Amino acid sequence: MAAYKSLRDFIAKLEAAGELVRVKTPVSTHLEMTEIQLRLLAEKGPAVLFENVTLPDGSKSNMPVLVNLFGNVKRVAMGVTLDGKERTEPSDLREVGELLAFLRQPQPPRGLKDAWDMLPLAKTIMGMRPKTIKSAPVQEVVLTGDQIDLTKLPVQGCWPGEPAPLITWPLIITKGPSESREDDYNLGIYRMQVLGKDRTIMRWLAHRGGAQHHRRWKTSGKREPLPAAAVLGADPGLILAAVTPVPDTLSEYQFAGLLRGEKAELVQAKTVPLLVPAHAEIILEGHVLLDDYEDEGPYGDHTGYYNSVEKFPVFQVTAITHRKNPIYLSTFTGRPPDEPSVLGEALNEVFIPLIQQQFPEIVDFWLPPEGCSYRIAVISMKKAYPGHAKRVMMGAWSYLRQFMYTKWIIVVDDDINARDWKDVMWAMSTRMDPARDITVVENTPIDYLDFASPESGLGSKIGLDATNKWPPETHREWGEKLYMEQEIIDRVNAKWAEMGLPGSGKTIWKS
């Protein structure tokens, strides 16, 4: 499969595969797009390119709007082209996790042949450093000064009662004040409330890379504001790199090249000292102000509630650059299913090799989409000693930054399907004693959007040990699990069709 150099390359591929539909019927950016996406997501429907877009004042936008791009896991998998192989299944993304695991903690070669086999991968990684070019499609049109007008963009109004349209898919590029690794380029997706023609709010949480750059920039003594760029409509490799736990040793630009199998092409921004994706659709250049904060929200969030109003820094736009006839990429956040929850489901497959590298006893790791992407995790494991499940809980909470906000961890044995709630509930009801097998940890970091926590950003976590108990975890005789003899299973399989009984006749017993 050829690499996608741009979002429109990916659109062409999706359309050819029947994964994208063009809509010519007039559709409003205000609420209508959200309602349409809700219905599409419920049925894992196609991406949609709205070609006749109406703005809230009734006027027609001169830009089409692309929504539901990652509305099913198949399209997320299709966005990864690192080795030219066709990907359509969630399990296909395990290879990305295996690559990340190697990059985070490469195993030393066991001999000359092993070292030789690793050489092509090392060359590939080094060869994916981004390439800088002098002219780029994203700078075919350059708007500065009085030409800047964010209100002309078809920015989506997602839910009733929100204070202003919300830029929902901006890929924010920042670079810290020093040459240290932690201040290299950071790419993150942070929503932006439109304040006027040339100002937005930059909503980034304190632990995210962009916010850390902003904080270090302020404390470094610099007087000028932090340069930043918002990319609207990047290629899928770059979008996925921005939401993946990329090792600190690698930039998201370089990792995006690995995901695509082709190095990223960058161009110098027009008004800020940053390199930006050359083949993007639209870029907002500007600065995140150091001491200018505005109230953000309330907006519909991935919890299924409106978030609290809170102050975040202001982004001052200094230029808008875009392709001729650009495509505006949009989405919404809400109670799952939404696109972030679909991305979370896909990234679950990426996380598994990473967490197995640290804890090889883990068989499966599942973030149920209804758990709002990361708030609930179910882990199946090969238990080896008493207390083992608690060790795995503590490890999962601390190993990857993504799981710092996971409130509920349920640990089960490897005979339980971690992705089947019926199986998990059976394990909880038969293998747990509440007083013995529940671990509560207080005063831990919690997503500040979680208003169920007693303090903003600080709350508790709970671990449920639903594994079989070993001495000295229990002093009672432990039950023996029911089973059926394989000979009987095979005999009934052979005669099922001739008995004329309804149903598929598939056995419930695991082989």
Coordinates of N, CA and C in Angstrom, one line a residue, residues 6-199:
S6 N -0.8 13.0 2.1 CA -1.7 14.1 2.5 C -3.1 13.5 2.9
L7 N -3.9 14.3 3.5 CA -5.3 13.9 3.9 C -6.0 13.5 2.6
R8 N -5.9 14.3 1.6 CA -6.7 14.0 0.4 C -6.2 12.7 -0.3
D9 N -5.0 12.3 -0.2 CA -4.6 11.0 -0.6 C -5.4 9.9 0.1
F10 N -5.5 10.1 1.4 CA -6.3 9.1 2.2 C -7.7 9.1 1.9
I11 N -8.3 10.3 1.6 CA -9.7 10.4 1.2 C -9.9 9.6 -0.1
A12 N -9.0 9.7 -1.1 CA -9.2 9.0 -2.3 C -9.2 7.5 -2.1
K13 N -8.3 7.1 -1.2 CA -8.2 5.6 -0.8 C -9.5 5.2 -0.2
L14 N -10.0 6.0 0.8 CA -11.2 5.6 1.5 C -12.4 5.5 0.5
E15 N -12.5 6.5 -0.4 CA -13.6 6.5 -1.3 C -13.6 5.3 -2.2
A16 N -12.4 4.9 -2.7 CA -12.3 3.7 -3.5 C -12.6 2.5 -2.8
A17 N -12.4 2.5 -1.5 CA -12.7 1.3 -0.7 C -14.2 1.3 -0.1
G18 N -15.0 2.3 -0.5 CA -16.3 2.4 0.0 C -16.4 2.8 1.4
E19 N -15.4 3.5 1.9 CA -15.3 3.9 3.3 C -15.6 5.4 3.4
L20 N -16.0 6.1 2.3 CA -16.3 7.5 2.4 C -17.4 7.9 1.4
V21 N -18.3 8.7 1.9 CA -19.5 9.1 1.1 C -19.4 10.7 1.0
R22 N -19.7 11.2 -0.2 CA -19.8 12.6 -0.4 C -21.3 13.0 -0.3
V23 N -21.6 14.1 0.4 CA -23.0 14.5 0.6 C -23.1 15.9 0.0
K24 N -24.0 16.1 -0.9 CA -24.3 17.4 -1.6 C -25.4 18.1 -0.9
T25 N -26.2 17.5 -0.1 CA -27.3 18.1 0.6 C -26.8 19.2 1.5
P26 N -27.4 20.4 1.6 CA -26.9 21.4 2.5 C -26.9 20.9 4.0
V27 N -25.8 21.1 4.7 CA -25.8 20.7 6.1 C -25.1 21.8 6.9
S28 N -25.7 22.1 8.0 CA -25.2 23.2 8.9 C -24.1 22.7 9.8
T29 N -23.1 23.6 10.0 CA -22.0 23.3 11.0 C -22.6 23.3 12.4
H30 N -23.7 24.0 12.6 CA -24.3 24.1 14.0 C -25.2 23.0 14.3
L31 N -24.7 22.0 15.1 CA -25.5 20.9 15.6 C -25.8 19.8 14.6
E32 N -26.2 20.2 13.4 CA -26.6 19.1 12.4 C -25.5 18.1 12.2
M33 N -24.2 18.6 12.0 CA -23.1 17.7 11.7 C -22.9 16.7 12.9
T34 N -23.1 17.2 14.1 CA -22.9 16.3 15.3 C -24.0 15.2 15.2
E35 N -25.2 15.6 15.0 CA -26.3 14.6 15.0 C -26.1 13.5 13.9
I36 N -25.6 14.0 12.7 CA -25.3 13.0 11.6 C -24.2 12.1 12.0
Q37 N -23.1 12.6 12.6 CA -22.0 11.8 13.1 C -22.4 10.8 14.1
L38 N -23.3 11.2 15.1 CA -23.8 10.3 16.1 C -24.4 9.1 15.5
R39 N -25.2 9.3 14.5 CA -25.9 8.2 13.8 C -24.9 7.3 13.0
L40 N -23.9 7.9 12.4 CA -22.9 7.1 11.7 C -22.1 6.3 12.6
L41 N -21.6 6.9 13.7 CA -20.8 6.2 14.7 C -21.5 5.0 15.3
A42 N -22.8 5.1 15.5 CA -23.6 4.1 16.1 C -23.6 2.8 15.3
E43 N -23.4 3.0 14.0 CA -23.4 1.8 13.0 C -22.1 1.6 12.3
K44 N -21.0 2.2 12.9 CA -19.7 2.1 12.3 C -19.7 2.5 10.8
G45 N -20.4 3.6 10.6 CA -20.6 4.0 9.2 C -19.4 4.7 8.6
P46 N -19.5 5.2 7.3 CA -18.4 5.7 6.6 C -18.0 7.1 7.0
A47 N -16.8 7.5 6.6 CA -16.4 8.9 6.7 C -17.3 9.7 5.7
V48 N -17.5 11.0 6.0 CA -18.4 11.8 5.1 C -17.7 13.1 4.8
L49 N -17.8 13.5 3.5 CA -17.3 14.8 3.0 C -18.6 15.6 2.7
F50 N -18.9 16.6 3.5 CA -20.0 17.5 3.2 C -19.5 18.6 2.2
E51 N -20.1 18.6 1.1 CA -19.7 19.5 0.0 C -20.5 20.8 -0.1
N52 N -21.6 20.8 0.6 CA -22.5 22.0 0.6 C -22.7 22.4 2.1
V53 N -21.8 23.2 2.7 CA -21.8 23.4 4.1 C -22.4 24.8 4.4
T54 N -23.3 24.9 5.3 CA -23.9 26.1 5.7 C -23.4 26.6 7.1
L55 N -23.0 27.9 7.1 CA -22.6 28.4 8.4 C -23.7 28.9 9.3
P56 N -23.5 29.1 10.6 CA -24.6 29.5 11.5 C -25.4 30.7 11.0
D57 N -24.8 31.6 10.3 CA -25.6 32.8 9.8 C -26.4 32.5 8.6
G58 N -26.3 31.3 8.1 CA -27.1 30.9 6.9 C -26.3 31.0 5.6
S59 N -25.1 31.6 5.6 CA -24.3 31.7 4.4 C -23.6 30.4 4.1
K60 N -23.2 30.3 2.9 CA -22.5 29.0 2.4 C -21.0 29.1 2.6
S61 N -20.4 28.1 3.1 CA -19.0 28.1 3.3 C -18.3 27.7 1.9
N62 N -17.1 28.2 1.7 CA -16.4 27.8 0.5 C -15.5 26.6 0.7
M63 N -15.6 26.0 1.9 CA -14.8 24.8 2.2 C -15.7 23.6 2.4
P64 N -15.4 22.5 1.9 CA -16.1 21.2 2.3 C -15.6 20.8 3.7
V65 N -16.4 20.0 4.4 CA -16.0 19.6 5.7 C -16.0 18.0 5.8
L66 N -14.9 17.5 6.3 CA -14.7 16.0 6.4 C -15.0 15.6 7.9
V67 N -15.9 14.7 8.1 CA -16.2 14.2 9.5 C -16.1 12.7 9.5
N68 N -16.1 12.2 10.7 CA -16.1 10.7 10.9 C -15.0 10.0 10.3
L69 N -13.8 10.7 10.2 CA -12.7 10.1 9.5 C -12.2 8.8 10.1
F70 N -12.2 8.8 11.5 CA -11.8 7.6 12.2 C -13.0 7.1 13.0
G71 N -14.1 6.9 12.3 CA -15.3 6.5 12.9 C -15.4 5.0 13.1
N72 N -14.5 4.2 12.6 CA -14.4 2.8 12.9 C -12.9 2.4 12.9
V73 N -12.6 1.3 13.6 CA -11.2 0.9 13.7 C -10.6 0.5 12.4
K74 N -11.4 0.0 11.5 CA -10.8 -0.3 10.2 C -10.1 0.9 9.5
R75 N -10.7 2.1 9.6 CA -10.1 3.2 9.0 C -8.8 3.7 9.7
V76 N -8.8 3.5 11.0 CA -7.6 3.8 11.8 C -6.5 2.9 11.3
A77 N -6.8 1.6 11.2 CA -5.8 0.6 10.7 C -5.3 1.0 9.3
M78 N -6.3 1.4 8.4 CA -5.9 1.7 7.0 C -4.9 2.9 7.0
G79 N -4.9 3.7 8.0 CA -4.0 4.9 8.0 C -2.6 4.6 8.3
V80 N -2.3 3.3 8.7 CA -0.9 2.9 9.0 C -0.4 2.1 7.8
T81 N 0.7 2.6 7.1 CA 1.2 2.0 5.9 C 2.7 1.8 6.0
L82 N 3.2 1.5 7.3 CA 4.7 1.4 7.5 C 5.4 0.4 6.7
D83 N 4.8 -0.6 6.2 CA 5.5 -1.6 5.4 C 4.8 -1.9 4.1
G84 N 3.9 -1.1 3.7 CA 3.1 -1.3 2.5 C 2.1 -2.3 2.6
K85 N 1.8 -2.9 3.8 CA 0.8 -3.9 3.9 C -0.6 -3.4 4.2
E86 N -1.6 -4.0 3.6 CA -3.0 -3.6 3.8 C -3.4 -3.9 5.2
R87 N -4.0 -3.0 5.9 CA -4.4 -3.2 7.3 C -5.9 -2.8 7.4
T88 N -6.7 -3.7 8.0 CA -8.1 -3.4 8.2 C -8.6 -3.9 9.5
E89 N -7.9 -4.6 10.3 CA -8.3 -5.2 11.6 C -7.6 -4.5 12.7
P90 N -8.3 -4.5 13.9 CA -7.6 -3.9 15.1 C -6.3 -4.6 15.4
S91 N -6.3 -6.0 15.2 CA -5.1 -6.7 15.6 C -3.9 -6.3 14.7
D92 N -4.2 -5.8 13.5 CA -3.1 -5.4 12.6 C -2.3 -4.2 13.2
L93 N -2.8 -3.5 14.2 CA -2.1 -2.4 14.8 C -1.1 -2.9 15.9
R94 N -1.1 -4.2 16.2 CA -0.2 -4.7 17.2 C 1.2 -4.5 16.7
E95 N 1.5 -4.5 15.4 CA 2.8 -4.3 14.9 C 3.3 -2.9 15.2
V96 N 2.4 -1.9 15.3 CA 2.8 -0.6 15.7 C 3.3 -0.6 17.2
G97 N 2.6 -1.3 18.0 CA 3.0 -1.5 19.4 C 4.3 -2.2 19.6
E98 N 4.5 -3.2 18.7 CA 5.7 -4.0 18.8 C 6.9 -3.1 18.4
L99 N 6.7 -2.2 17.4 CA 7.7 -1.3 17.0 C 8.0 -0.3 18.1
L100 N 6.9 0.2 18.7 CA 7.1 1.1 19.9 C 7.9 0.5 21.0
A101 N 7.5 -0.8 21.3 CA 8.2 -1.5 22.4 C 9.7 -1.6 22.1
F102 N 10.0 -1.9 20.9 CA 11.4 -2.0 20.5 C 12.1 -0.6 20.7
L103 N 11.5 0.4 20.2 CA 12.1 1.8 20.3 C 12.2 2.2 21.7
R104 N 11.3 1.8 22.6 CA 11.4 2.2 24.0 C 12.5 1.5 24.7
Q105 N 12.6 0.2 24.4 CA 13.6 -0.6 25.2 C 14.1 -1.7 24.3
P106 N 15.0 -1.3 23.3 CA 15.5 -2.3 22.4 C 16.3 -3.4 23.1
Q107 N 16.1 -4.6 22.7 CA 16.8 -5.8 23.2 C 18.1 -5.9 22.6
P108 N 19.2 -6.1 23.3 CA 20.5 -6.2 22.7 C 20.6 -7.5 21.8
P109 N 21.3 -7.4 20.7 CA 21.4 -8.6 19.8 C 22.1 -9.7 20.6
R110 N 21.6 -11.0 20.3 CA 22.1 -12.2 20.9 C 23.3 -12.8 20.2
G111 N 23.6 -12.2 19.0 CA 24.7 -12.7 18.3 C 24.8 -11.9 17.0
L112 N 25.8 -12.2 16.2 CA 26.0 -11.5 14.9 C 24.9 -11.5 14.0
K113 N 24.2 -12.7 13.9 CA 23.0 -12.8 13.0 C 21.9 -11.9 13.5
D114 N 21.7 -11.9 14.8 CA 20.6 -11.0 15.4 C 20.9 -9.6 15.1
A115 N 22.2 -9.2 15.3 CA 22.6 -7.8 15.0 C 22.4 -7.4 13.5
W116 N 22.7 -8.4 12.7 CA 22.5 -8.1 11.2 C 21.1 -8.0 10.9
D117 N 20.2 -8.8 11.5 CA 18.8 -8.7 11.2 C 18.2 -7.4 11.7
M118 N 18.8 -6.8 12.8 CA 18.2 -5.6 13.3 C 18.7 -4.3 12.5
L119 N 19.7 -4.5 11.7 CA 20.3 -3.4 10.9 C 19.3 -2.7 10.0
P120 N 18.4 -3.4 9.2 CA 17.5 -2.8 8.4 C 16.5 -1.9 9.1
L121 N 16.0 -2.3 10.3 CA 15.1 -1.5 11.1 C 15.8 -0.2 11.6
A122 N 17.1 -0.4 12.1 CA 17.8 0.8 12.5 C 18.0 1.8 11.4
K123 N 18.3 1.3 10.2 CA 18.4 2.2 9.0 C 17.1 2.8 8.7
T124 N 16.0 2.1 8.8 CA 14.7 2.6 8.5 C 14.3 3.8 9.5
I125 N 14.6 3.6 10.8 CA 14.3 4.6 11.8 C 15.1 5.8 11.5
M126 N 16.4 5.7 11.2 CA 17.3 6.8 10.9 C 16.9 7.5 9.6
G127 N 16.4 6.7 8.7 CA 16.0 7.3 7.4 C 14.7 8.0 7.4
M128 N 13.9 8.0 8.5 CA 12.6 8.6 8.6 C 12.7 10.0 9.2
R129 N 13.9 10.6 9.4 CA 14.0 11.9 9.9 C 13.3 12.8 8.8
P130 N 12.5 13.8 9.2 CA 11.7 14.6 8.3 C 12.6 15.4 7.3
K131 N 12.0 15.6 6.2 CA 12.7 16.4 5.1 C 12.1 17.8 5.0
T132 N 13.0 18.8 4.9 CA 12.5 20.2 4.8 C 12.5 20.6 3.3
I133 N 11.4 21.1 2.9 CA 11.3 21.6 1.5 C 11.0 23.1 1.5
K134 N 11.2 23.8 0.4 CA 11.2 25.2 0.3 C 9.8 25.8 0.0
S135 N 9.0 25.1 -0.8 CA 7.7 25.5 -1.1 C 6.7 24.3 -0.9
A136 N 5.5 24.7 -0.5 CA 4.6 23.6 -0.1 C 3.1 23.9 -0.4
P137 N 2.3 22.9 -0.7 CA 0.9 23.1 -1.0 C 0.2 23.8 0.1
V138 N 0.5 23.6 1.4 CA -0.2 24.3 2.4 C 0.0 25.8 2.5
Q139 N 1.0 26.3 1.7 CA 1.2 27.7 1.7 C 0.9 28.3 0.3
E140 N 0.0 27.6 -0.4 CA -0.4 28.2 -1.7 C -1.2 29.5 -1.5
V141 N -1.9 29.6 -0.3 CA -2.6 30.8 0.0 C -2.1 31.2 1.4
V142 N -1.7 32.5 1.6 CA -1.1 33.0 2.8 C -1.9 34.3 3.2
L143 N -2.6 34.2 4.4 CA -3.4 35.3 4.9 C -2.8 35.9 6.1
T144 N -2.5 37.2 6.2 CA -2.0 37.8 7.3 C -2.7 39.1 7.6
G145 N -2.5 39.7 8.8 CA -3.1 41.0 9.1 C -4.6 41.0 9.1
D146 N -5.2 42.0 8.4 CA -6.6 42.1 8.4 C -7.3 40.9 7.5
Q147 N -6.5 40.2 6.8 CA -7.0 39.1 6.0 C -7.4 37.9 6.9
I148 N -6.9 37.8 8.1 CA -7.1 36.7 9.0 C -8.6 36.8 9.5
D149 N -9.3 35.7 9.3 CA -10.7 35.7 9.8 C -11.1 34.3 10.1
L150 N -11.0 33.9 11.3 CA -11.4 32.5 11.7 C -12.9 32.2 11.5
T151 N -13.7 33.3 11.6 CA -15.1 33.1 11.5 C -15.5 32.6 10.1
K152 N -14.6 32.7 9.1 CA -14.9 32.2 7.8 C -14.7 30.7 7.6
L153 N -14.0 30.1 8.6 CA -13.8 28.7 8.6 C -15.1 28.0 9.0
P154 N -15.4 26.8 8.4 CA -16.6 26.1 8.8 C -16.4 25.3 10.1
V155 N -16.2 26.1 11.2 CA -15.9 25.5 12.5 C -17.2 24.9 13.1
Q156 N -17.2 23.7 13.6 CA -18.4 23.0 14.1 C -18.9 23.6 15.4
G157 N -20.2 23.7 15.5 CA -20.8 24.0 16.8 C -21.4 22.6 17.2
C158 N -20.9 22.0 18.3 CA -21.1 20.6 18.5 C -22.4 20.3 19.3
W159 N -22.6 21.0 20.4 CA -23.7 20.7 21.3 C -24.5 22.0 21.7
P160 N -25.8 21.8 22.0 CA -26.6 23.0 22.4 C -25.9 23.7 23.7
G161 N -26.0 25.0 23.7 CA -25.6 25.8 24.8 C -24.1 26.1 24.9
E162 N -23.3 25.6 24.0 CA -21.9 25.9 24.0 C -21.6 27.4 23.7
P163 N -20.6 28.0 24.2 CA -20.4 29.4 24.1 C -19.9 29.9 22.7
A164 N -19.3 29.0 21.9 CA -18.8 29.4 20.6 C -18.4 28.2 19.8
P165 N -18.2 28.3 18.5 CA -17.8 27.2 17.7 C -16.4 26.7 18.2
L166 N -16.1 25.4 18.0 CA -15.0 24.7 18.6 C -14.1 24.0 17.5
I167 N -12.9 24.4 17.4 CA -12.0 23.7 16.5 C -11.6 22.4 17.2
T168 N -12.0 21.3 16.6 CA -11.9 20.0 17.4 C -10.8 19.1 16.9
W169 N -10.2 19.3 15.8 CA -9.2 18.3 15.3 C -7.9 19.1 15.0
P170 N -7.5 20.1 15.8 CA -6.3 20.8 15.5 C -5.1 20.0 16.0
L171 N -4.1 19.8 15.2 CA -2.8 19.2 15.6 C -1.9 20.3 16.0
I172 N -1.6 20.5 17.3 CA -0.9 21.6 17.7 C 0.6 21.3 17.8
I173 N 1.4 22.2 17.2 CA 2.9 22.0 17.1 C 3.5 23.1 18.0
T174 N 4.4 22.6 18.9 CA 5.1 23.5 19.7 C 6.6 23.0 19.9
K175 N 7.4 23.9 20.3 CA 8.8 23.6 20.6 C 9.3 24.3 21.8
G176 N 9.9 23.7 22.7 CA 10.3 24.3 24.0 C 11.4 25.3 23.9
P177 N 11.8 25.9 25.0 CA 12.8 27.0 25.0 C 14.2 26.6 24.8
S178 N 14.5 25.3 25.0 CA 15.9 24.9 25.0 C 16.2 23.8 23.9
E179 N 17.4 23.3 23.8 CA 17.7 22.3 22.9 C 17.7 20.9 23.5
S180 N 17.2 20.8 24.7 CA 17.1 19.5 25.3 C 16.0 18.6 24.7
R181 N 16.1 17.3 24.9 CA 15.2 16.4 24.2 C 13.7 16.7 24.6
E182 N 13.5 17.1 25.8 CA 12.1 17.3 26.3 C 11.5 18.6 25.6
D183 N 12.4 19.4 25.0 CA 11.9 20.6 24.4 C 12.0 20.5 22.9
D184 N 12.1 19.3 22.4 CA 12.0 19.1 20.9 C 10.6 19.3 20.5
Y185 N 10.3 19.1 19.2 CA 8.9 19.3 18.7 C 8.0 18.4 19.4
N186 N 6.8 19.0 19.7 CA 5.7 18.2 20.3 C 4.5 18.4 19.5
L187 N 3.8 17.3 19.2 CA 2.5 17.3 18.4 C 1.4 16.8 19.4
G188 N 0.4 17.5 19.5 CA -0.7 17.1 20.4 C -2.0 17.7 19.8
I189 N -3.1 17.0 20.2 CA -4.4 17.5 19.7 C -5.2 18.1 20.9
Y190 N -5.3 19.4 20.9 CA -6.0 20.2 21.9 C -7.0 21.1 21.3
R191 N -8.3 21.0 21.8 CA -9.4 21.7 21.2 C -9.2 23.3 21.4
M192 N -9.8 24.0 20.5 CA -9.6 25.5 20.5 C -11.0 26.2 20.4
Q193 N -11.4 26.9 21.4 CA -12.6 27.7 21.3 C -12.3 29.0 20.6
V194 N -13.1 29.3 19.6 CA -12.9 30.5 18.8 C -13.4 31.7 19.5
L195 N -12.5 32.7 19.8 CA -12.9 34.0 20.5 C -13.2 35.1 19.6
G196 N -12.7 35.0 18.3 CA -12.9 36.1 17.4 C -12.2 35.8 16.1
K197 N -11.9 36.9 15.3 CA -11.3 36.7 14.0 C -9.9 36.1 14.1
D198 N -9.1 36.5 15.1 CA -7.7 36.1 15.2 C -7.3 35.6 16.6
R199 N -8.3 35.1 17.4 CA -7.9 34.6 18.7 C -8.7 33.3 19.0

